[in-house]
Coordinates of C-alpha atoms in Angstrom, one line a residue:
X826 CA -86.8 -30.6 8.5
X827 CA -83.1 -32.3 9.5
X828 CA -81.0 -30.1 11.9
X829 CA -77.4 -30.5 12.9
X830 CA -76.6 -30.0 16.4
X831 CA -73.1 -29.7 17.9
X832 CA -73.0 -28.5 21.9
X833 CA -70.8 -29.9 24.3
X834 CA -72.9 -28.8 27.3
X835 CA -74.9 -32.2 27.8
X836 CA -77.6 -30.7 29.5
X837 CA -77.8 -27.8 27.0
X838 CA -77.6 -30.1 24.2
X839 CA -80.6 -32.2 25.1
X840 CA -82.7 -29.7 25.9
X841 CA -81.9 -28.0 22.7
X842 CA -82.8 -31.3 20.9
X843 CA -85.7 -32.0 22.9
X844 CA -87.4 -28.3 22.5
X845 CA -86.8 -28.6 18.5
X846 CA -88.2 -32.0 18.3
X847 CA -91.3 -30.7 20.3
X848 CA -91.3 -28.3 17.3
X849 CA -91.6 -31.0 14.8
X850 CA -87.9 -30.7 13.7
X851 CA -85.8 -34.2 13.5
X852 CA -82.6 -33.3 15.2
X853 CA -79.3 -35.1 15.2
X854 CA -77.3 -33.9 18.2
X855 CA -73.4 -34.2 18.8
X856 CA -71.0 -33.3 21.7
X857 CA -67.7 -33.8 20.2
X858 CA -66.2 -31.9 17.2
X859 CA -64.3 -34.8 16.1
X860 CA -67.3 -37.0 15.6
X861 CA -69.1 -33.9 14.1
X862 CA -66.8 -33.3 11.4
X863 CA -66.6 -37.2 10.1
X864 CA -70.8 -37.4 10.1
X865 CA -70.9 -34.1 8.4
X866 CA -68.7 -35.3 5.2
X867 CA -71.3 -38.0 4.8
X868 CA -74.5 -36.6 5.6
X869 CA -76.7 -33.6 4.6
X870 CA -78.8 -31.4 6.8
X871 CA -81.3 -28.7 6.4
X872 CA -79.4 -26.1 9.1
X873 CA -76.8 -26.6 11.2
X874 CA -76.6 -25.1 15.0
X875 CA -72.8 -25.2 16.0
X876 CA -71.2 -24.0 19.5
X877 CA -68.1 -22.2 19.5
X878 CA -66.2 -24.1 21.9
X879 CA -66.6 -27.7 21.8
X880 CA -63.9 -30.5 22.3
X881 CA -61.9 -31.7 19.4
X882 CA -62.6 -29.3 16.3
X883 CA -64.1 -26.2 17.7
X884 CA -67.4 -24.8 15.9
X885 CA -65.3 -22.3 13.6
X886 CA -63.3 -25.4 12.2
X887 CA -66.5 -27.2 11.4
X888 CA -68.1 -24.1 10.1
X889 CA -64.8 -24.1 7.6
X890 CA -65.8 -27.8 6.9
X891 CA -68.8 -27.1 5.7
X892 CA -68.3 -24.3 3.5
X893 CA -65.1 -25.9 1.9
X894 CA -67.5 -28.6 0.8
X895 CA -69.4 -26.1 -0.8
X896 CA -72.5 -26.5 1.3
X897 CA -74.8 -23.5 1.5
X898 CA -77.1 -24.8 4.1
X899 CA -77.9 -22.2 6.8
X900 CA -75.6 -22.3 9.8
X901 CA -76.3 -20.6 13.3
X902 CA -73.6 -20.0 16.0
X903 CA -74.1 -20.5 19.6
X904 CA -71.6 -19.2 22.1
X905 CA -71.1 -17.5 25.4
X906 CA -68.3 -15.5 23.7
X907 CA -69.3 -11.7 23.7
X908 CA -65.9 -10.7 22.2
X909 CA -66.5 -8.8 18.9
X910 CA -63.4 -10.1 17.0
X911 CA -65.1 -13.9 17.7
X912 CA -68.5 -12.6 16.3
X913 CA -66.8 -11.5 13.3
X914 CA -64.5 -14.6 12.8
X915 CA -68.2 -16.3 12.7
X916 CA -69.2 -14.2 10.0
X917 CA -66.4 -14.2 7.9
X918 CA -66.2 -18.1 8.2
X919 CA -69.6 -17.8 6.3
X920 CA -72.2 -18.2 9.5
X921 CA -75.8 -16.9 8.9
X922 CA -76.7 -16.0 12.6
X923 CA -74.8 -15.6 15.9
X924 CA -76.8 -16.6 19.0
X925 CA -75.4 -15.4 22.5
X926 CA -75.6 -17.6 25.4
X927 CA -77.8 -17.9 27.4
X928 CA -80.8 -17.5 25.0
X929 CA -84.4 -18.2 24.8
X930 CA -85.4 -21.1 23.2
X931 CA -88.2 -19.5 21.5
X932 CA -85.9 -17.1 19.9
X933 CA -83.7 -20.0 18.4
X934 CA -86.7 -21.7 16.9
X935 CA -87.8 -18.3 15.5
X936 CA -84.7 -17.7 13.9
X937 CA -84.4 -21.2 12.6
X938 CA -87.7 -20.5 10.9
X939 CA -86.1 -17.6 9.3
X940 CA -83.2 -19.2 7.9
X941 CA -85.2 -22.0 6.4
X942 CA -88.0 -19.8 5.0
X943 CA -85.5 -17.6 3.6
X944 CA -83.7 -20.7 1.9
X945 CA -86.8 -22.1 0.6
X946 CA -87.8 -18.7 -1.1
X947 CA -84.5 -18.5 -2.8
X948 CA -84.4 -22.2 -3.8
X949 CA -87.8 -23.0 -5.2
X950 CA -91.4 -22.5 -4.7
X951 CA -92.4 -24.1 -1.4
X952 CA -95.7 -25.5 -2.9
X953 CA -94.9 -28.4 -5.2
X954 CA -97.6 -30.0 -7.5
X955 CA -97.0 -33.8 -7.7
X956 CA -100.3 -34.6 -9.9
X957 CA -103.3 -36.5 -8.7
X958 CA -104.3 -33.2 -7.0
X959 CA -101.4 -33.8 -4.4
X960 CA -99.3 -30.9 -3.2
X961 CA -96.4 -30.8 -0.8
X962 CA -95.1 -27.9 1.0
X963 CA -91.1 -28.0 1.4
X964 CA -91.1 -25.6 4.1
X965 CA -93.9 -27.0 6.2
X966 CA -93.3 -30.4 5.2
X967 CA -97.0 -31.1 4.8
X968 CA -98.7 -33.1 2.3
X969 CA -102.1 -32.0 0.9
X970 CA -104.7 -33.7 -1.5
X971 CA -107.6 -31.1 -2.7
X972 CA -106.4 -28.8 0.0
X973 CA -106.8 -31.2 2.7
X974 CA -103.8 -32.2 4.9
X975 CA -102.6 -35.8 5.0
X976 CA -101.1 -36.9 8.1
X977 CA -97.4 -37.9 8.1
X978 CA -94.7 -39.4 10.6
X979 CA -91.8 -37.6 11.2
X980 CA -89.5 -40.1 9.1
X981 CA -92.7 -40.0 6.3
X982 CA -92.2 -36.3 6.3
X983 CA -88.3 -36.7 5.8
X984 CA -88.7 -39.3 3.2
X985 CA -91.0 -37.2 1.1
X986 CA -89.0 -34.2 1.4
X987 CA -86.0 -36.2 0.2
X988 CA -88.0 -37.3 -2.6
X989 CA -89.7 -33.8 -3.6
X990 CA -86.3 -32.5 -3.6
X991 CA -84.9 -35.1 -6.1
X992 CA -88.2 -35.4 -7.8
X993 CA -88.2 -37.9 -11.2
X994 CA -84.7 -38.6 -9.9
X995 CA -83.7 -42.0 -8.6
X996 CA -83.0 -41.7 -4.8
X997 CA -80.6 -44.4 -3.7
X998 CA -80.8 -46.5 -0.8
X999 CA -77.9 -45.0 0.9
X1000 CA -79.4 -41.3 0.3
X1001 CA -82.5 -42.3 2.1
X1002 CA -80.3 -44.0 4.9
X1003 CA -78.1 -41.0 5.4
X1004 CA -81.4 -38.6 5.5
X1005 CA -84.0 -40.0 7.1
X1006 CA -81.9 -41.8 9.8
X1007 CA -79.7 -40.8 12.6
X1008 CA -76.6 -41.7 12.0
X1009 CA -76.1 -42.7 15.6
X1010 CA -79.7 -44.7 15.6
X1011 CA -80.6 -48.3 14.5
X1012 CA -83.2 -48.7 12.1
X1013 CA -85.8 -49.7 14.2
X1014 CA -88.5 -49.4 11.5
X1015 CA -87.5 -50.7 8.0
X1016 CA -87.0 -48.7 5.0
X1017 CA -89.4 -50.8 3.0
X1018 CA -92.2 -50.5 5.8
X1019 CA -92.0 -46.6 5.8
X1020 CA -92.0 -46.4 1.6
X1021 CA -95.0 -49.1 1.8
X1022 CA -97.0 -46.6 4.3
X1023 CA -96.1 -43.4 2.2
X1024 CA -97.2 -45.4 -0.9
X1025 CA -100.4 -45.9 0.5
X1026 CA -101.1 -42.2 1.2
X1027 CA -100.1 -41.3 -2.4
X1028 CA -101.8 -42.8 -5.5
X1029 CA -100.6 -45.7 -6.5
X1030 CA -97.5 -45.5 -9.0
X1031 CA -96.4 -42.3 -7.7
X1032 CA -93.3 -44.0 -5.9
X1033 CA -91.8 -46.4 -7.8
X1034 CA -88.8 -49.2 -7.3
X1035 CA -85.6 -49.3 -9.0
X1036 CA -84.3 -52.6 -8.7
X1037 CA -80.8 -52.5 -7.1
X1038 CA -80.7 -48.7 -7.1
X1039 CA -83.8 -47.2 -4.8
X1040 CA -87.0 -45.5 -5.6
X1041 CA -88.0 -42.5 -7.6
X1042 CA -91.1 -40.3 -7.0
X1043 CA -92.8 -39.6 -10.5
X1044 CA -94.3 -36.3 -11.1
X1045 CA -97.5 -36.4 -12.9
X1046 CA -98.0 -33.4 -15.2

């Protein structure tokens, strides 16, 4: 799962990022609201964590941008603010949860799990049958064949999640770059390399090349 984190406290930002990455999440972290606003308009995430008081656009403004773009992705606000009017504003703007600082990181993890689980239950069946006895669990991001798990790297999980969410539809190279890579990182491992490795873990022909466009995951009935 890909998580967007906005927190201007450098130490707390890095601790949250590391804690969630240790739990298996892919975290793209930001310290400034202006930078965050530009990234949100061109990328999609599975969950947003927004600090209310940050430089540039504050967390409430970023939340407004997310909802104005008709993005229904879960949003968790974090803040040292205890004023009820501030909390009320967050929920009125469309946040899904509000955590007061300081908080236990295990609590944050549990809340993230809840919101991602609820989202999947609302949107689709978590276990997606891909054919040839392959099943992919969208919530856990785990691939199975004959009920035996096939190990995936973090980027392979992100890539397969993107394919499964767009099963039998074309996935462009731009979509892959936006979803699989941190917008601030260089592509250290090539897209073709990851796709090649993922193809080897699936049956030949399930992922097809679309010349000049991208790729497509074919579900076999």
